[in-house]
mmCIF file of C-alpha atoms and ligand atoms in Angstrom:
data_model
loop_
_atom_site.group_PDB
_atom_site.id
_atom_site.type_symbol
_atom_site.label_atom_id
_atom_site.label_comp_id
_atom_site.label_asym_id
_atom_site.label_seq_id
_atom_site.Cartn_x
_atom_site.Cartn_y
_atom_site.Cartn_z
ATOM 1 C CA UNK A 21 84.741 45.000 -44.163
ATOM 2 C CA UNK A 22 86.025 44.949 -47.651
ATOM 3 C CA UNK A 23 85.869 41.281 -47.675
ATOM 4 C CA UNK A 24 82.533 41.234 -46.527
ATOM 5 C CA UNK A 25 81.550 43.385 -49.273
ATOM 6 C CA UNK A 26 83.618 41.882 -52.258
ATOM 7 C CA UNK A 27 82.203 38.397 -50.938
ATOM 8 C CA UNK A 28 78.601 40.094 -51.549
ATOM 9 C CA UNK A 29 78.037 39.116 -47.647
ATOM 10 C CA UNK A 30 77.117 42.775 -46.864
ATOM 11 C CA UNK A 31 75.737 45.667 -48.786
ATOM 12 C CA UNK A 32 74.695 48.210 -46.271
ATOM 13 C CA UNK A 33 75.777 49.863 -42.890
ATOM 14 C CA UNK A 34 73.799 48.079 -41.190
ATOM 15 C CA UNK A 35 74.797 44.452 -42.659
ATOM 16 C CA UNK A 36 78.500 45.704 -41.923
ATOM 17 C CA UNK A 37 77.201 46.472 -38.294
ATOM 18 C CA UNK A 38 75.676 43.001 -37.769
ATOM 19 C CA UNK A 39 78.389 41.437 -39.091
ATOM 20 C CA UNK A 40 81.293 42.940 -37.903
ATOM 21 C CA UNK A 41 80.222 43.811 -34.393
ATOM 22 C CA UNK A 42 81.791 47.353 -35.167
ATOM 23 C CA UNK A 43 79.889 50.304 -34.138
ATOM 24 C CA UNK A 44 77.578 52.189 -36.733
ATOM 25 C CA UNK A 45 79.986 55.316 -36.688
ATOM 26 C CA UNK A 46 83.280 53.398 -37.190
ATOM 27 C CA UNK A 47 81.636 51.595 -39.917
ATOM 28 C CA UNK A 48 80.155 54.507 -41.607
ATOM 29 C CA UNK A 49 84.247 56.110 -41.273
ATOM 30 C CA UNK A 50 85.480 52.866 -42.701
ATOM 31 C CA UNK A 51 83.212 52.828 -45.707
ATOM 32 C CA UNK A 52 83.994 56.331 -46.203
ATOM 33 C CA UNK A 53 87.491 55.905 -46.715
ATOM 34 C CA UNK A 54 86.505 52.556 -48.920
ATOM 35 C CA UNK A 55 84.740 54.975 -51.014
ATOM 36 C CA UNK A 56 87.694 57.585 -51.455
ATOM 37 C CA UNK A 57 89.557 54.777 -52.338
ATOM 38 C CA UNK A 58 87.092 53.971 -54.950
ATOM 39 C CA UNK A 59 87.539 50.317 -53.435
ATOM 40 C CA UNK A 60 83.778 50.460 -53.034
ATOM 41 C CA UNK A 61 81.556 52.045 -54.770
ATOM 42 C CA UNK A 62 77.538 53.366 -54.213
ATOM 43 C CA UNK A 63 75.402 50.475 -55.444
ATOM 44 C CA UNK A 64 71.491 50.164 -56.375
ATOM 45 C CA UNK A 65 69.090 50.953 -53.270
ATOM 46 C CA UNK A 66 67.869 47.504 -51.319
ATOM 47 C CA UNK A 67 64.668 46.787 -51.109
ATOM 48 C CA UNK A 68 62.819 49.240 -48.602
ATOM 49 C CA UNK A 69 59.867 48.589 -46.334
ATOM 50 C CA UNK A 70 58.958 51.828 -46.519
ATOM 51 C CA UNK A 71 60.766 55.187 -45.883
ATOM 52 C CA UNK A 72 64.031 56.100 -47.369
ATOM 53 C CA UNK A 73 65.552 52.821 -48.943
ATOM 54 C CA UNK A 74 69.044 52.301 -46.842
ATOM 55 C CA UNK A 75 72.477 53.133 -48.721
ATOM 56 C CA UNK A 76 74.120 49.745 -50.442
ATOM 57 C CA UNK A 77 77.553 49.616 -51.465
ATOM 58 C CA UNK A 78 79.223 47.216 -54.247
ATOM 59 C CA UNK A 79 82.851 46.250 -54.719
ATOM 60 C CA UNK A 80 84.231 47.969 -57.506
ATOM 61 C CA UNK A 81 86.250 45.639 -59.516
ATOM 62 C CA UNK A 82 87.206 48.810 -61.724
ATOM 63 C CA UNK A 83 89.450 50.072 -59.002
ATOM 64 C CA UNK A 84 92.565 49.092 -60.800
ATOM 65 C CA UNK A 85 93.847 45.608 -62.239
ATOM 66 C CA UNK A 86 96.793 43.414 -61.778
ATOM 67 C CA UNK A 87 99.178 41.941 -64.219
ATOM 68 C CA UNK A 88 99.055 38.097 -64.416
ATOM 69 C CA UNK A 89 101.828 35.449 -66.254
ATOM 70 C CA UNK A 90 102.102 32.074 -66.084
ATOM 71 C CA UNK A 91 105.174 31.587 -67.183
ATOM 72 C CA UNK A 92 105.664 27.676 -68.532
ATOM 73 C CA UNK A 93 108.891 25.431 -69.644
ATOM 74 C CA UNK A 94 107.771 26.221 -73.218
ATOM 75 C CA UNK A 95 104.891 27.961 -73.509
ATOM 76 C CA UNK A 96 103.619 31.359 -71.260
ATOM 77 C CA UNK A 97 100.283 32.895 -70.714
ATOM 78 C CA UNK A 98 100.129 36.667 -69.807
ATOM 79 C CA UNK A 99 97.064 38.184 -68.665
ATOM 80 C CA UNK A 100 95.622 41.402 -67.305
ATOM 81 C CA UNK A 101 92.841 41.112 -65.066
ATOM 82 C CA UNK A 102 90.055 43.394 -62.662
ATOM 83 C CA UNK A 103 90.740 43.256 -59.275
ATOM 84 C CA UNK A 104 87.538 40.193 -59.553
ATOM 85 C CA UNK A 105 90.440 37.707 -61.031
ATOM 86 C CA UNK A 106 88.192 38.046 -64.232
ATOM 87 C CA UNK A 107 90.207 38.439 -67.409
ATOM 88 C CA UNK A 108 90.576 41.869 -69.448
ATOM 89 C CA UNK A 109 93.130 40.924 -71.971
ATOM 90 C CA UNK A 110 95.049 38.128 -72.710
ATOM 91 C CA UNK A 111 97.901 36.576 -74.856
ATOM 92 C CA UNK A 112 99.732 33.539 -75.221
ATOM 93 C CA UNK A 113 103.140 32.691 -77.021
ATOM 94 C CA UNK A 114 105.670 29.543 -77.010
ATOM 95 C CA UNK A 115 108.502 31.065 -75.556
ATOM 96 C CA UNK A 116 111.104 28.566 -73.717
ATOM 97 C CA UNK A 117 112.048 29.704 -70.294
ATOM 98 C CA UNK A 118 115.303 28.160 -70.582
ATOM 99 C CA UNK A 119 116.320 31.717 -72.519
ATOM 100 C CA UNK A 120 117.070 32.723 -69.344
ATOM 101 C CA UNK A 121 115.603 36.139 -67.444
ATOM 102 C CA UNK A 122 116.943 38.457 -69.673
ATOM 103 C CA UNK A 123 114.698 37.378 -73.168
ATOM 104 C CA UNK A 124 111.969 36.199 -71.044
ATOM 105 C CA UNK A 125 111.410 39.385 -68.989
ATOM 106 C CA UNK A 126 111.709 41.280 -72.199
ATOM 107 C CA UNK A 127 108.867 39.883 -73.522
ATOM 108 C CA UNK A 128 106.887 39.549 -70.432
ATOM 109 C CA UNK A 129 107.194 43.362 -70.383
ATOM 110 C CA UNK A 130 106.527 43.887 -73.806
ATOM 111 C CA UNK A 131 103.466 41.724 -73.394
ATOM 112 C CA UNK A 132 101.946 43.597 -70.502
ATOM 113 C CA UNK A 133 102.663 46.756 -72.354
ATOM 114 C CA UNK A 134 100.976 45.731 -75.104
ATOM 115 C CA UNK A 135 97.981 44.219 -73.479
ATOM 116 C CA UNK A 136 97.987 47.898 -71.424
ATOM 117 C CA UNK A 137 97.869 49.582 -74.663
ATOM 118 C CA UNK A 138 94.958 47.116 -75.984
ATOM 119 C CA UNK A 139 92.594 47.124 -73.214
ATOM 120 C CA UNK A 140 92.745 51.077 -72.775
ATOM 121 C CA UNK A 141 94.640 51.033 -69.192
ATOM 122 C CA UNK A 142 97.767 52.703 -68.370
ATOM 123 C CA UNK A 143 100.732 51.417 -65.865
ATOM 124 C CA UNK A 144 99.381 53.367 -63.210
ATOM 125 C CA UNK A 145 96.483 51.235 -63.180
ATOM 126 C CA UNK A 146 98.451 48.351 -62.277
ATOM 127 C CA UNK A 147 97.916 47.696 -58.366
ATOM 128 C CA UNK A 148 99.847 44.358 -58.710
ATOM 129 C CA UNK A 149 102.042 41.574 -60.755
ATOM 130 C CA UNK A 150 101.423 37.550 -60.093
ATOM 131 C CA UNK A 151 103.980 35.324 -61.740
ATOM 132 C CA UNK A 152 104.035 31.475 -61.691
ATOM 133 C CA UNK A 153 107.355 30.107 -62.840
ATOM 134 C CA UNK A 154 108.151 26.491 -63.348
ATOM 135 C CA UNK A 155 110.279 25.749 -60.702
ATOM 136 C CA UNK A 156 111.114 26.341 -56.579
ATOM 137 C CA UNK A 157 110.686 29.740 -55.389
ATOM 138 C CA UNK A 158 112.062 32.111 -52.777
ATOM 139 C CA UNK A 159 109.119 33.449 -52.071
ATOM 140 C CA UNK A 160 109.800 35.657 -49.766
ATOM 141 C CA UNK A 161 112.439 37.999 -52.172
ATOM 142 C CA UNK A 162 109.835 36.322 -55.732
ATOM 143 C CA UNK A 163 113.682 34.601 -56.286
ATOM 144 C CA UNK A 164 113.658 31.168 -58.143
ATOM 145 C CA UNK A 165 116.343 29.044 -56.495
ATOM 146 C CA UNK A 166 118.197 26.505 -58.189
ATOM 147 C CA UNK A 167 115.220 25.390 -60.420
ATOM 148 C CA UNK A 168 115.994 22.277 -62.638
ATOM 149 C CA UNK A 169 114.422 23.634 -65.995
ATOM 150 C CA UNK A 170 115.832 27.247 -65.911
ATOM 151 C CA UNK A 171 118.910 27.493 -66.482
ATOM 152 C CA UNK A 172 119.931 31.387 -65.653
ATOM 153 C CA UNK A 173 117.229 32.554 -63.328
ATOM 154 C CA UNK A 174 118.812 30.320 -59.873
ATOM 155 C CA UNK A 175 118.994 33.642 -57.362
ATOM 156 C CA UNK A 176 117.713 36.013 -60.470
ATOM 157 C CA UNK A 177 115.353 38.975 -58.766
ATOM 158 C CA UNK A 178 112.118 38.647 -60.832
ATOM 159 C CA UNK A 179 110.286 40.336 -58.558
ATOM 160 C CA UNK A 180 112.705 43.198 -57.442
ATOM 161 C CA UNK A 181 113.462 43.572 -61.856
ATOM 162 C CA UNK A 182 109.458 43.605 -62.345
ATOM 163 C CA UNK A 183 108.371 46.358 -59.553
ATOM 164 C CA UNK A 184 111.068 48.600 -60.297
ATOM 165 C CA UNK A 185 108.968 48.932 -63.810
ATOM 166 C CA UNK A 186 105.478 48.893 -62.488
ATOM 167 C CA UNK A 187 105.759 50.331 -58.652
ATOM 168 C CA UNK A 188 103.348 47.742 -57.938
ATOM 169 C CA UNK A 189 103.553 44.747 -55.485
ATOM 170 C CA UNK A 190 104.751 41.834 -57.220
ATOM 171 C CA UNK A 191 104.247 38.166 -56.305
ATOM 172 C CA UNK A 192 106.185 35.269 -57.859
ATOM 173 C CA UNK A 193 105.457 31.805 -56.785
ATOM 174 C CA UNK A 194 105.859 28.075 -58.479
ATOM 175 C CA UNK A 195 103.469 27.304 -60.698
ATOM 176 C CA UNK A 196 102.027 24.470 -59.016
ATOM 177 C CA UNK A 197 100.860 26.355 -56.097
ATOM 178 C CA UNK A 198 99.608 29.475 -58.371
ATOM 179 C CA UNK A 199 97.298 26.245 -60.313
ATOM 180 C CA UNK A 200 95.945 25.353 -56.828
ATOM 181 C CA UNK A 201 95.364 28.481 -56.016
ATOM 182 C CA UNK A 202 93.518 28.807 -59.318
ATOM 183 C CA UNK A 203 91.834 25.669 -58.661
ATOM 184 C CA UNK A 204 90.210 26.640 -55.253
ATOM 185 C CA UNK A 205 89.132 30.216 -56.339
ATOM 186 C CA UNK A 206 87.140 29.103 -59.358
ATOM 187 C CA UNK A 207 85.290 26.071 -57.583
ATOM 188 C CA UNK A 208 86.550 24.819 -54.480
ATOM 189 C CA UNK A 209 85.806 28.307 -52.254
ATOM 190 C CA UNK A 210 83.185 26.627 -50.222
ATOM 191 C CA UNK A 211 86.187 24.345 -48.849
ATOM 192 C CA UNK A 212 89.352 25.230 -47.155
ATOM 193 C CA UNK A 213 91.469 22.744 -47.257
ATOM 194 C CA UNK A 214 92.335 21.336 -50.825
ATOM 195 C CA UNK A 215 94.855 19.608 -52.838
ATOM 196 C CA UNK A 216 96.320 20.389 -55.998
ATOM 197 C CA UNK A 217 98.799 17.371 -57.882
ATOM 198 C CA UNK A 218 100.298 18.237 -61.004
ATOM 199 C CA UNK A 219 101.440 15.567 -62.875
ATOM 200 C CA UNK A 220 103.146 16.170 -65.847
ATOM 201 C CA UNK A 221 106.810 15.338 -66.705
ATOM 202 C CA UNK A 222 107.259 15.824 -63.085
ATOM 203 C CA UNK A 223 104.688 15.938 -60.162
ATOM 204 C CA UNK A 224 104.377 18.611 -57.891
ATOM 205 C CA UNK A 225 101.531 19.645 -55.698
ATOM 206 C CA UNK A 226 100.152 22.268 -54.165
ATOM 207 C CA UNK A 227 98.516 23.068 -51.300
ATOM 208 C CA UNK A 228 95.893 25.324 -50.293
ATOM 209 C CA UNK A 229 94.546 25.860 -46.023
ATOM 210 C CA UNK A 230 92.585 27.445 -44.406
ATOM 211 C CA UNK A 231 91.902 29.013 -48.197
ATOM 212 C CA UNK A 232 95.281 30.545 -48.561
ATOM 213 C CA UNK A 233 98.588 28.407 -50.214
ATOM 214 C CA UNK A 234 100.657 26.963 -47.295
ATOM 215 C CA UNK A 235 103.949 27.302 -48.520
ATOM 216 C CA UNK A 236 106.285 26.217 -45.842
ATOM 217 C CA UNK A 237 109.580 28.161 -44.496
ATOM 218 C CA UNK A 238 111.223 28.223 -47.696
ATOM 219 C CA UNK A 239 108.527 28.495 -50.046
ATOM 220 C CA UNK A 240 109.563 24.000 -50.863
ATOM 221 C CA UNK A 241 105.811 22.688 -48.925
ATOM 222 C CA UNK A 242 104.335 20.262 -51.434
ATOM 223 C CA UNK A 243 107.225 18.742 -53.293
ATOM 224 C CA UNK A 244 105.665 15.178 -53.174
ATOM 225 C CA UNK A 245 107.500 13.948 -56.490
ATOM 226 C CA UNK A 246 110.502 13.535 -54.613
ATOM 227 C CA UNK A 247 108.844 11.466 -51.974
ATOM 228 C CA UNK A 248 110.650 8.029 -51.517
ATOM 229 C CA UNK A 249 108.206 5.020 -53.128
ATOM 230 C CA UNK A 250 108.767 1.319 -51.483
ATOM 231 C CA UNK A 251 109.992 -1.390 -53.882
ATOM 232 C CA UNK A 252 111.633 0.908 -56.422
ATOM 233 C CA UNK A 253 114.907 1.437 -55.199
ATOM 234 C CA UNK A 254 116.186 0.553 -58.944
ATOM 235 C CA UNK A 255 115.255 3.813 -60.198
ATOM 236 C CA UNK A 256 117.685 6.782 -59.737
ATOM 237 C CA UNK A 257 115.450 10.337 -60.024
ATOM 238 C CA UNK A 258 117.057 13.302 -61.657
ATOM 239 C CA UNK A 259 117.534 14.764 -57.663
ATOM 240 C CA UNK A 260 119.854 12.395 -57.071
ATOM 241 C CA UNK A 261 117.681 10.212 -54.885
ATOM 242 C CA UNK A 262 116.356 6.859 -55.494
ATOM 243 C CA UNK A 263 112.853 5.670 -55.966
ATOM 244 C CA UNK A 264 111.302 9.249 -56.086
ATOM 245 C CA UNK A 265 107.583 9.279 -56.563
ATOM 246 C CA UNK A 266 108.485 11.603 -59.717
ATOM 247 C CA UNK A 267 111.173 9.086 -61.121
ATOM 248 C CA UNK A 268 108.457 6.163 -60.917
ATOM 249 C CA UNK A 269 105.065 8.057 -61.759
ATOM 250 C CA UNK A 270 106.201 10.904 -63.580
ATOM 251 C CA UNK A 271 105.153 11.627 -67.331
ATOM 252 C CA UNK A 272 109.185 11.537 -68.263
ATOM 253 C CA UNK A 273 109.420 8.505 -66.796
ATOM 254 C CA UNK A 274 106.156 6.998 -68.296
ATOM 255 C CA UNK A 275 107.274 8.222 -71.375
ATOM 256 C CA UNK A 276 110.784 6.187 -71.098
ATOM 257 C CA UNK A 277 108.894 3.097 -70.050
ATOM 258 C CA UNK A 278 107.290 2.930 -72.858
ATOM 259 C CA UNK A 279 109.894 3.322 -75.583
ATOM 260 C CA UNK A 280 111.854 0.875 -73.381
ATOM 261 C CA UNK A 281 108.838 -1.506 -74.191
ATOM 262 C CA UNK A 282 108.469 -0.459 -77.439
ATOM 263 C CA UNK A 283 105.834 1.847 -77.264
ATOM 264 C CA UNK A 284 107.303 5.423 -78.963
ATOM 265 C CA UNK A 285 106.288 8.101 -76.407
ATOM 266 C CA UNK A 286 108.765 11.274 -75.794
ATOM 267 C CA UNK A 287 107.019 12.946 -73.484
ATOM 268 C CA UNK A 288 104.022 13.051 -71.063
ATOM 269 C CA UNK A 289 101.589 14.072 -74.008
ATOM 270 C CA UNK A 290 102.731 10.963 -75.903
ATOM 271 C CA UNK A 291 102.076 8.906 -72.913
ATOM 272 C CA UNK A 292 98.213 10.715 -73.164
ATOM 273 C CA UNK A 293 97.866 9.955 -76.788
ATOM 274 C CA UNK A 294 99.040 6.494 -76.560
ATOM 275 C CA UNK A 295 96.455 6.247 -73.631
ATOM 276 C CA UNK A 296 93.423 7.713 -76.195
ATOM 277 C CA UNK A 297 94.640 5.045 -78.844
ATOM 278 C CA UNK A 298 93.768 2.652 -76.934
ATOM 279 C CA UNK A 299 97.650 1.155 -76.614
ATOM 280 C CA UNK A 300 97.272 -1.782 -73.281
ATOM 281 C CA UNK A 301 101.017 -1.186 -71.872
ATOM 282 C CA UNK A 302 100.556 2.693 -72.212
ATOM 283 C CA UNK A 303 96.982 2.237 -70.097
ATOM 284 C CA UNK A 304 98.938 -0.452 -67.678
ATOM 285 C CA UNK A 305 101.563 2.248 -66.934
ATOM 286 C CA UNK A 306 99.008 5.021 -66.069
ATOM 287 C CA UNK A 307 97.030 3.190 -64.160
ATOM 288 C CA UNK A 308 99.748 1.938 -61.948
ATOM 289 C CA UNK A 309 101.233 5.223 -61.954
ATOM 290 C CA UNK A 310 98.341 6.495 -60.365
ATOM 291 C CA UNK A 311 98.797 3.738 -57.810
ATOM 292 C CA UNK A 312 101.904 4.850 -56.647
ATOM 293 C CA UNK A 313 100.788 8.624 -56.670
ATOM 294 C CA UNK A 314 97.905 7.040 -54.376
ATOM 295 C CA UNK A 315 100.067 5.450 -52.292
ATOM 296 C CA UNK A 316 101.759 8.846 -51.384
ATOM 297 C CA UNK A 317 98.426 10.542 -51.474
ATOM 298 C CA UNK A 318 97.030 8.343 -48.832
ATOM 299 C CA UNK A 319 99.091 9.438 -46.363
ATOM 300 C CA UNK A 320 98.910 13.231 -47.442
ATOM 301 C CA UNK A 321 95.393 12.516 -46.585
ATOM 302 C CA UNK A 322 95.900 11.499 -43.356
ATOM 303 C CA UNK A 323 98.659 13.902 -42.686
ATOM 304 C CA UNK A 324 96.335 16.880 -43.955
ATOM 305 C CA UNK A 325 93.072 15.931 -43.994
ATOM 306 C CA UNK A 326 91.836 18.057 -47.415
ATOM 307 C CA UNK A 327 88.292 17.989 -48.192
ATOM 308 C CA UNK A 328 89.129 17.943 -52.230
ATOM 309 C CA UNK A 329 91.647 16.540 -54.247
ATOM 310 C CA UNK A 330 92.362 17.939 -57.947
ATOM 311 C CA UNK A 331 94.094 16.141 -60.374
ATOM 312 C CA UNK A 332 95.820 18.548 -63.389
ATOM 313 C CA UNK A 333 98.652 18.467 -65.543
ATOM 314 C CA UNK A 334 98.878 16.515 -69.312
ATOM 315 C CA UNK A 335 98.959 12.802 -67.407
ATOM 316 C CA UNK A 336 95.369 13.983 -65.922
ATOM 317 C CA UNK A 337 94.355 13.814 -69.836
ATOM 318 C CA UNK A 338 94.560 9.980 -69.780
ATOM 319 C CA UNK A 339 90.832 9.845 -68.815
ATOM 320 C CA UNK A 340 89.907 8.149 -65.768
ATOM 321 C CA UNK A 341 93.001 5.710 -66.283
ATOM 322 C CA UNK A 342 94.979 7.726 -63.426
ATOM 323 C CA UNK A 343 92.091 8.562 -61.114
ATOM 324 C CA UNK A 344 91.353 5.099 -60.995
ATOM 325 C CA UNK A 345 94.147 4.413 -59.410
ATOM 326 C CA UNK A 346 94.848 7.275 -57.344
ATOM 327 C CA UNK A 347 90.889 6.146 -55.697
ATOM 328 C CA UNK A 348 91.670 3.036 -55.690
ATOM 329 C CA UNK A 349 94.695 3.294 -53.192
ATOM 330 C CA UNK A 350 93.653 6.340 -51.085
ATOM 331 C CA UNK A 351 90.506 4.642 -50.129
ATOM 332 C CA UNK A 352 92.389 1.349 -49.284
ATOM 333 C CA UNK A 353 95.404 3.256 -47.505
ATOM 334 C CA UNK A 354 93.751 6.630 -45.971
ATOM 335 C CA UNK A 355 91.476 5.968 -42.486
ATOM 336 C CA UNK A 356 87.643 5.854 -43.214
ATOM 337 C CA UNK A 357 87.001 9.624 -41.085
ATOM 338 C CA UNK A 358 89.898 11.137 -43.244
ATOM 339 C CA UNK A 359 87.714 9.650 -46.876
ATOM 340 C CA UNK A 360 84.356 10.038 -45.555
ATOM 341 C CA UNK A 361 83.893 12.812 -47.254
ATOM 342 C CA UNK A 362 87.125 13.452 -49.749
ATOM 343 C CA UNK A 363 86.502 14.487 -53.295
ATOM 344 C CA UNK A 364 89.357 12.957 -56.010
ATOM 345 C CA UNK A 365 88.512 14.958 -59.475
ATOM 346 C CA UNK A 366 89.937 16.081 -62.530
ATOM 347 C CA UNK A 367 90.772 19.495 -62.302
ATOM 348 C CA UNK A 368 88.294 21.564 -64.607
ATOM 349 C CA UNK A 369 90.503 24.599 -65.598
ATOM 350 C CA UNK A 370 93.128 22.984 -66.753
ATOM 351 C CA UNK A 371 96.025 25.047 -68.173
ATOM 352 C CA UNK A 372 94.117 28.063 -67.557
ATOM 353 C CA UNK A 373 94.564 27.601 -63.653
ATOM 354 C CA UNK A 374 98.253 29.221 -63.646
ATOM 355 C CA UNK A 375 97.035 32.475 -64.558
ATOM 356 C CA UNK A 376 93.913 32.783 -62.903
ATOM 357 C CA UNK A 377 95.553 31.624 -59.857
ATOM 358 C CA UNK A 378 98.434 34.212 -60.964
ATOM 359 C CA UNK A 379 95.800 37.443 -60.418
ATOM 360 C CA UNK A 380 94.163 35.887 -57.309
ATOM 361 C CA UNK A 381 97.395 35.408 -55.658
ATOM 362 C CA UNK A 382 98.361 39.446 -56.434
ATOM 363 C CA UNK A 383 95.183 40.630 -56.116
ATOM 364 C CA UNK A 384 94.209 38.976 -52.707
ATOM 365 C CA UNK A 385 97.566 40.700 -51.374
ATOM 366 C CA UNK A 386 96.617 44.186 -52.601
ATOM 367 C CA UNK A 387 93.289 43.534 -51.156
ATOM 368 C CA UNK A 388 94.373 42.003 -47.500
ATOM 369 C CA UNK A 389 93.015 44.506 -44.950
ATOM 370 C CA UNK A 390 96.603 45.283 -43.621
ATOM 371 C CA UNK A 391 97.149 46.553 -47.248
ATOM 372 C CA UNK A 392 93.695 48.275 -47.525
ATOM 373 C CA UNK A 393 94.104 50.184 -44.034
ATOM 374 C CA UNK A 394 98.124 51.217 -45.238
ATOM 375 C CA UNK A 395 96.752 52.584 -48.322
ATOM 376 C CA UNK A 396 94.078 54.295 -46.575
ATOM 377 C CA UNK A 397 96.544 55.808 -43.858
ATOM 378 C CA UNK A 398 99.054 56.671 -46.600
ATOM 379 C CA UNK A 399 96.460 57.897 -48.875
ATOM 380 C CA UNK A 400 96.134 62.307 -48.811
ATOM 381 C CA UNK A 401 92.504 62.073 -49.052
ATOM 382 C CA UNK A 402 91.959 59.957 -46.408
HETATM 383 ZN ZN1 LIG B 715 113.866 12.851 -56.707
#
């Protein structure tokens, strides 16, 4: 019923009647204990054809708010939202993540406090923390395990260190899936099954069904950059493997390319610029790149079936360069019913999809109806 009402789908008993199939007195109990809860909240009378106009009821975002970070490989964002995802208070600082838990947890803390302080809410508000880290996640126990880029946090409790502070539910996930997440709650809610790539110095996707992110057993579903890529068995990838999609497409790799051919380019932003100056090998390399990330894509497609495709991450910068050939191939490769109707686009948030996606993630937990009806049945007033 809550979702029906936070959706906007139904405002009154009897819209919560037809919709639900529930009886009128259950529903009038459950909204009851919605409104103790403050979860809900008495809204404007409907329209009446005459008589008494009937009750209506509005989600109140006010109920509380939820703690968002999106922590990067250099830089972090740190957010506090409503329990609508929309943003309260927010700060941003370059703060390497290789300074290991201890440093970066400090100042995550710090930051929430201080965004607390600004915006006028206390830590009891807090009904829940969302963290995106840059790397493979337990996520389960919110553990990152052996991630490449951060060194001292393999088996560190970020989620056990961060609700012993706020008594809250806390989330932690990779940050690819938080961006999808991100992705599909700001303009893709209409479809359900949707796919996020990341391509930056690696390339990572993530993957949202049925709405929600499909993370596999372990929390490893979407790790496409270590996919094996014909015809490049010359090219060893940081895992060990050879001919990973990440080792060939990647914006490290790019970036090496190009300085091999005399082209300076450091990193995947270089590669971008380069791109924008108009330099031919630099718009060569994307363009293939996006080949090969099309050539892995294709059968995603017909593995999965997504209705959407979004491209993010700095190599999506390189204008249409890299969806060019990502279409090119997954229209070639992927069977016609699979791309009859299959959107490939540039994803529109850009980097502020990791902390949007941070708060939905959180807030969509705290909101589940298994958590609504425990916090009902454990609430006194109930
Ligand atoms: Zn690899």
């Amino acid at each position: 019923m809550l979702r029906l009402i936070r959706d906007g789908r139904a405002r009154t008993h009897a819209e919560l009647v037809a919709l639900t199939g529930l009886s009128r007195s259950t529903v009038a109990q459950r909204v009851d204990s919605l409104l103790t809860r403050r979860l809900v909240v008495p809204a404007e009378p409907g329209a009446s054809r005459g008589g008494r106009p009937p009750r209506t009821f509005a989600f109140n975002r006010d109920a509380g708010i939820a703690l968002a970070a999106d922590l990067g490989a250099t830089h972090s964002r740190v957010a506090i939202t409503d329990l609508a995802g929309d943003v309260l208070a927010e700060a941003r600082e370059d703060i390497p993540i290789a300074q290991g838990p201890e440093v970066v947890l400090k100042w995550l803390e710090r930051t929430f406090d201080g965004l607390l302080k600004d915006s006028g809410r206390k830590r009891d508000d807090v009904q829940g923390v969302g963290v995106g880290v840059p790397g493979p996640v337990e996520f389960v126990t919110g553990t990152p395990v052996a991630p490449p880029i951060m060194p001292g946090w393999d088996g560190y409790g970020v989620a056990a260190h961060l609700r012993a502070r706020y008594g809250a539910l806390v989330l932690v996930d990779n940050d690819v899936n938080i961006m999808a997440l991100g992705e599909f709650w700001s303009r893709w809610r209409d479809t359900e099954h949707l796919l996020f790539v990341k391509v930056g110095t690696g390339i990572g996707c993530g993957v949202i069904t049925d709405g929600r992110i499909h993370r596999g057993t372990q929390g490893a579903a979407g790790d496409i950059g270590h996919i094996h890529v014909p015809d490049h068995d010359d090219v060893i990838c940081r895992c060990g493997n050879i001919g990973c999609l990440e080792a060939i497409a990647g914006g490290g790799a790019m970036a090496a390319r190009l300085t091999q051919m005399g082209v300076p380019a450091e990193n995947s932003r270089d590669v971008v610029r380069q791109v924008r100056e108009g330099s031919p090998e630099a718009m060569r390399l994307v363009r293939q790149a996006g080949r090969e990330l099309g050539g892995v894509l294709a059968s995603a497609v017909n593995f999965f079936n997504p209705a959407v495709i979004v491209i993010g991450g700095d190599i999506a910068h390189a204008d249409e360069h890299l969806l060019a050939g990502v279409r090119e191939v997954v229209y070639r490769r992927s069977t016609a019913l699979a791309t009859r109707s299959i959107r490939i686009v540039r994803s529109t948030l850009d980097d502020r999809a990791g902390i949007l996606g941070a708060a939905v993630m959180v807030i969509e937990a705290v909101l589940a109806p298994d958590a609504v009806d425990q916090a009902i049945a454990a609430s006194p007033a109930a």
